[in-house]
C-alpha positions as a LaTeX table, in Angstrom:
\begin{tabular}{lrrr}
\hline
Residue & $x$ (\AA) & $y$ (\AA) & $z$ (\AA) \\
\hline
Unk1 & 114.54 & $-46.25$ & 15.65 \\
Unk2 & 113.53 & $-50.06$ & 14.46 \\
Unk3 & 115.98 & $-51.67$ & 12.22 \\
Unk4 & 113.44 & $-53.06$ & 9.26 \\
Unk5 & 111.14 & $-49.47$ & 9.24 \\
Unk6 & 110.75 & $-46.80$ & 6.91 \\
Unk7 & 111.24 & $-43.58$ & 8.41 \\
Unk8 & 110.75 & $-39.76$ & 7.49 \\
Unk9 & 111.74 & $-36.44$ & 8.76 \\
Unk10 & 108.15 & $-34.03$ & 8.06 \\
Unk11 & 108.66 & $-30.25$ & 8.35 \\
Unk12 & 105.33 & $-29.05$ & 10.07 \\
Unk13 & 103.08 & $-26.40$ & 8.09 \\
Unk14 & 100.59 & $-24.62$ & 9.69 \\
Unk15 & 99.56 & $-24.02$ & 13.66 \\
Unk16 & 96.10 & $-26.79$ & 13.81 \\
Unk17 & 98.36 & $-28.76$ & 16.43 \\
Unk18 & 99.95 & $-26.04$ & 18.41 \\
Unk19 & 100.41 & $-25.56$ & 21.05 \\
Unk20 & 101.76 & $-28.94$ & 20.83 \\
Unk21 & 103.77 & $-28.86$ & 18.13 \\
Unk22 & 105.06 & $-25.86$ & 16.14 \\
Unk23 & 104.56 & $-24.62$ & 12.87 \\
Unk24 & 108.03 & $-24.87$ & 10.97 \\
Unk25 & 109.15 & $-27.82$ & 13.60 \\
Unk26 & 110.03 & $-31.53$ & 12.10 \\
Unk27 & 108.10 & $-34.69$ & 13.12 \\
Unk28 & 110.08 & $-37.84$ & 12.49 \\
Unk29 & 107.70 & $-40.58$ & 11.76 \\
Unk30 & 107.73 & $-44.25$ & 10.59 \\
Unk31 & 105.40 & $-45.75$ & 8.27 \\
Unk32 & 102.77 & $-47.92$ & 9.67 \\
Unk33 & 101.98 & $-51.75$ & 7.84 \\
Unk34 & 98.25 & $-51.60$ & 6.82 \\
Unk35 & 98.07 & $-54.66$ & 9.18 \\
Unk36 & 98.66 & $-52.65$ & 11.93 \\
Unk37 & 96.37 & $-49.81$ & 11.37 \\
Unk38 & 93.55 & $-51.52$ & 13.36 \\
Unk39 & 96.20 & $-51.77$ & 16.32 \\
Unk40 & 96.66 & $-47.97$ & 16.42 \\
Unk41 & 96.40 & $-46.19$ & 19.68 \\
Unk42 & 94.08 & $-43.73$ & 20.59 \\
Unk43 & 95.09 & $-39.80$ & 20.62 \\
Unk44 & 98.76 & $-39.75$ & 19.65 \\
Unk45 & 99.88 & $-38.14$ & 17.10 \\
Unk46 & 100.13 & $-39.72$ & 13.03 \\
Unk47 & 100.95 & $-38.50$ & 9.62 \\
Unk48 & 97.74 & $-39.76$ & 7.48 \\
Unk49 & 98.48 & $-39.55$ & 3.98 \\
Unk50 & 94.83 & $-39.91$ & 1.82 \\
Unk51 & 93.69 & $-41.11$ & $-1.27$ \\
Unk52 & 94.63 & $-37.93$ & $-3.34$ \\
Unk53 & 98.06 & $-37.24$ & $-1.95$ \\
Unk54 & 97.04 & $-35.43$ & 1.00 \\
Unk55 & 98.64 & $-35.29$ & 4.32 \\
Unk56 & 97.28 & $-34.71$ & 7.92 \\
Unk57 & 99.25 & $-34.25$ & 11.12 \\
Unk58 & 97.04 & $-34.68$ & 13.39 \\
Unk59 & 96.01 & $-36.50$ & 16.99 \\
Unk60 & 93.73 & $-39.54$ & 15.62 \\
Unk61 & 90.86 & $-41.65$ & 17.29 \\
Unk62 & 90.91 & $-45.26$ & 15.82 \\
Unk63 & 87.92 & $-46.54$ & 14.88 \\
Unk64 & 88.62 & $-48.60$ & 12.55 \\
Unk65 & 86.42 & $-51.54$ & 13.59 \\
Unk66 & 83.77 & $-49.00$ & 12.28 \\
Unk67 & 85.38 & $-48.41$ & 9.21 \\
Unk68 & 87.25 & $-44.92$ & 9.76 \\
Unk69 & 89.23 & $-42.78$ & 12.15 \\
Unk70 & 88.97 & $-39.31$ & 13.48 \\
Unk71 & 91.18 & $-36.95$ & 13.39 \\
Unk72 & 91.89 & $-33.87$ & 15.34 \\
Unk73 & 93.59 & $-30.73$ & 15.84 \\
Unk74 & 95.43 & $-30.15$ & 19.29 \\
Unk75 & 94.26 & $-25.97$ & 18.55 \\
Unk76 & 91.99 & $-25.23$ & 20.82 \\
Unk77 & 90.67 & $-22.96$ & 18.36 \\
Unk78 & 87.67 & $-26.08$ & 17.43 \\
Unk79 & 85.63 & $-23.40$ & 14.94 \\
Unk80 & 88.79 & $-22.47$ & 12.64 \\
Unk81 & 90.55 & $-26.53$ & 12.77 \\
Unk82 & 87.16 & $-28.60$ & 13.43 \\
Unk83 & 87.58 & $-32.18$ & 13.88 \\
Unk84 & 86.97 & $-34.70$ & 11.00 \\
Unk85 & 86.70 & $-38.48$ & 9.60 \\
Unk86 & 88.44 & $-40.23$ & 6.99 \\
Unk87 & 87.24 & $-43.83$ & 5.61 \\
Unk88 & 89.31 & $-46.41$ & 6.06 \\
Unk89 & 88.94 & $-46.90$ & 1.90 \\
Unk90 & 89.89 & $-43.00$ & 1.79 \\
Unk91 & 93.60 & $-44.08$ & 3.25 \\
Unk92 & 96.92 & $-44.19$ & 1.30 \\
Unk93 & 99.31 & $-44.55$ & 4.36 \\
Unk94 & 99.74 & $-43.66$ & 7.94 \\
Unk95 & 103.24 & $-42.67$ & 9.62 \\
Unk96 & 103.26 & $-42.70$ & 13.76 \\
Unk97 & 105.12 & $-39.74$ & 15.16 \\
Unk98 & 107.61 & $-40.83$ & 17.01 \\
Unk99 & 110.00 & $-37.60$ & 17.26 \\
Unk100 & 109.03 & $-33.86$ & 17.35 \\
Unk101 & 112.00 & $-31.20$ & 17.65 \\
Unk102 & 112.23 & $-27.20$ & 16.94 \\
Unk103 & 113.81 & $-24.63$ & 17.08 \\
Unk104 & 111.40 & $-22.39$ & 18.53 \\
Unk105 & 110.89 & $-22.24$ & 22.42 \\
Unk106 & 107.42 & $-21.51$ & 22.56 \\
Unk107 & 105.82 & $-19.58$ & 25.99 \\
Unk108 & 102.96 & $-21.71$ & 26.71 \\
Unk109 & 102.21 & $-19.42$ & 29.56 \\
Unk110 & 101.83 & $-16.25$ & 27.38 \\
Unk111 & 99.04 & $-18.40$ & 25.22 \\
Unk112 & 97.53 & $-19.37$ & 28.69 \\
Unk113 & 97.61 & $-15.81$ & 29.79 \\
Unk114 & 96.27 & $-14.40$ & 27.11 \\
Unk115 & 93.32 & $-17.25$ & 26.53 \\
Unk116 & 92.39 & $-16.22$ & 30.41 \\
Unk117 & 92.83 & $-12.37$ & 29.37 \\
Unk118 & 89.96 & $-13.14$ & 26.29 \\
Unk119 & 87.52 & $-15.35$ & 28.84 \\
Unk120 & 87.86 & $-12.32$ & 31.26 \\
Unk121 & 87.02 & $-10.01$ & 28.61 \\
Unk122 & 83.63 & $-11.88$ & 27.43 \\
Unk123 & 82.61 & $-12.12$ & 31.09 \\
Unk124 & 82.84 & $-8.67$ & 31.52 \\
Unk125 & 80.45 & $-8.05$ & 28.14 \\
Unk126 & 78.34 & $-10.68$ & 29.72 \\
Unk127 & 77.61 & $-8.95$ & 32.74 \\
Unk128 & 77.24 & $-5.63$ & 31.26 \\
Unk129 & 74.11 & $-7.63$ & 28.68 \\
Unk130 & 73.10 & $-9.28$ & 31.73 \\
Unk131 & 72.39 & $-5.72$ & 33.79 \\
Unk132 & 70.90 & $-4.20$ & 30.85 \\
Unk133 & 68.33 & $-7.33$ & 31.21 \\
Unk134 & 67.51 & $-7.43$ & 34.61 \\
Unk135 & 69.20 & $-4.06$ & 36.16 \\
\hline
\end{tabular}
């Protein structure tokens, strides 16, 4: 904690950044000055807050010597939590995660396992198409 900061406890809503962080986990996060938005680093993790109130945790690219950063879900799941941009003029406020806690012990190895199950499962209809092609 920095003596001087504003800081806020954020209860997470939604599963776009798991398995990184956990729906129903908190994200403490301290408010950036506009000054040092250009100074942001690359791919960790911010609360954006936009021009109509809404709010976006998600992993961000600056690039706001172009004007606008991207931001992105850690899902792998691109289709259903596609990456996006927001104008710089599009930007109320941005808080920097700087604590994520929960109480939920999540199996990373089960979402592996089960990711590798799928990939299996698609190769297998893959070779079946592919032998009914060129038997």
């Amino acid at each position: 904690v920095k003596l001087g900061h504003t800081y806020l406890c954020v209860k997470i809503k939604g599963v776009s950044m798991a398995p990184t962080l956990q729906d129903g986990g908190y994200v403490v996060v301290r408010l950036l000055d506009k000054g040092d938005w250009a100074k942001m680093p690359d791919e960790c993790v911010f609360v954006v807050v936009d021009s109509e109130g809404k709010s976006y945790l998600k992993r961000v690219k600056n690039r706001f010597k172009k004007g606008f950063i991207v931001l992105r879900s850690d899902s792998p799941d691109r289709a259903s939590y596609p990456s996006f941009n927001l104008e710089a003029k599009e930007i109320m406020s941005i808080w920097y995660a700087e604590w994520y806690f929960s109480a939920k012990m999540p199996n990373i190895h089960d979402q592996f396992y089960s990711r590798l199950q799928q990939m299996e499962d698609d190769m297998d209809v893959m070779k079946q198409k592919l032998l009914k092609i060129n038997p």
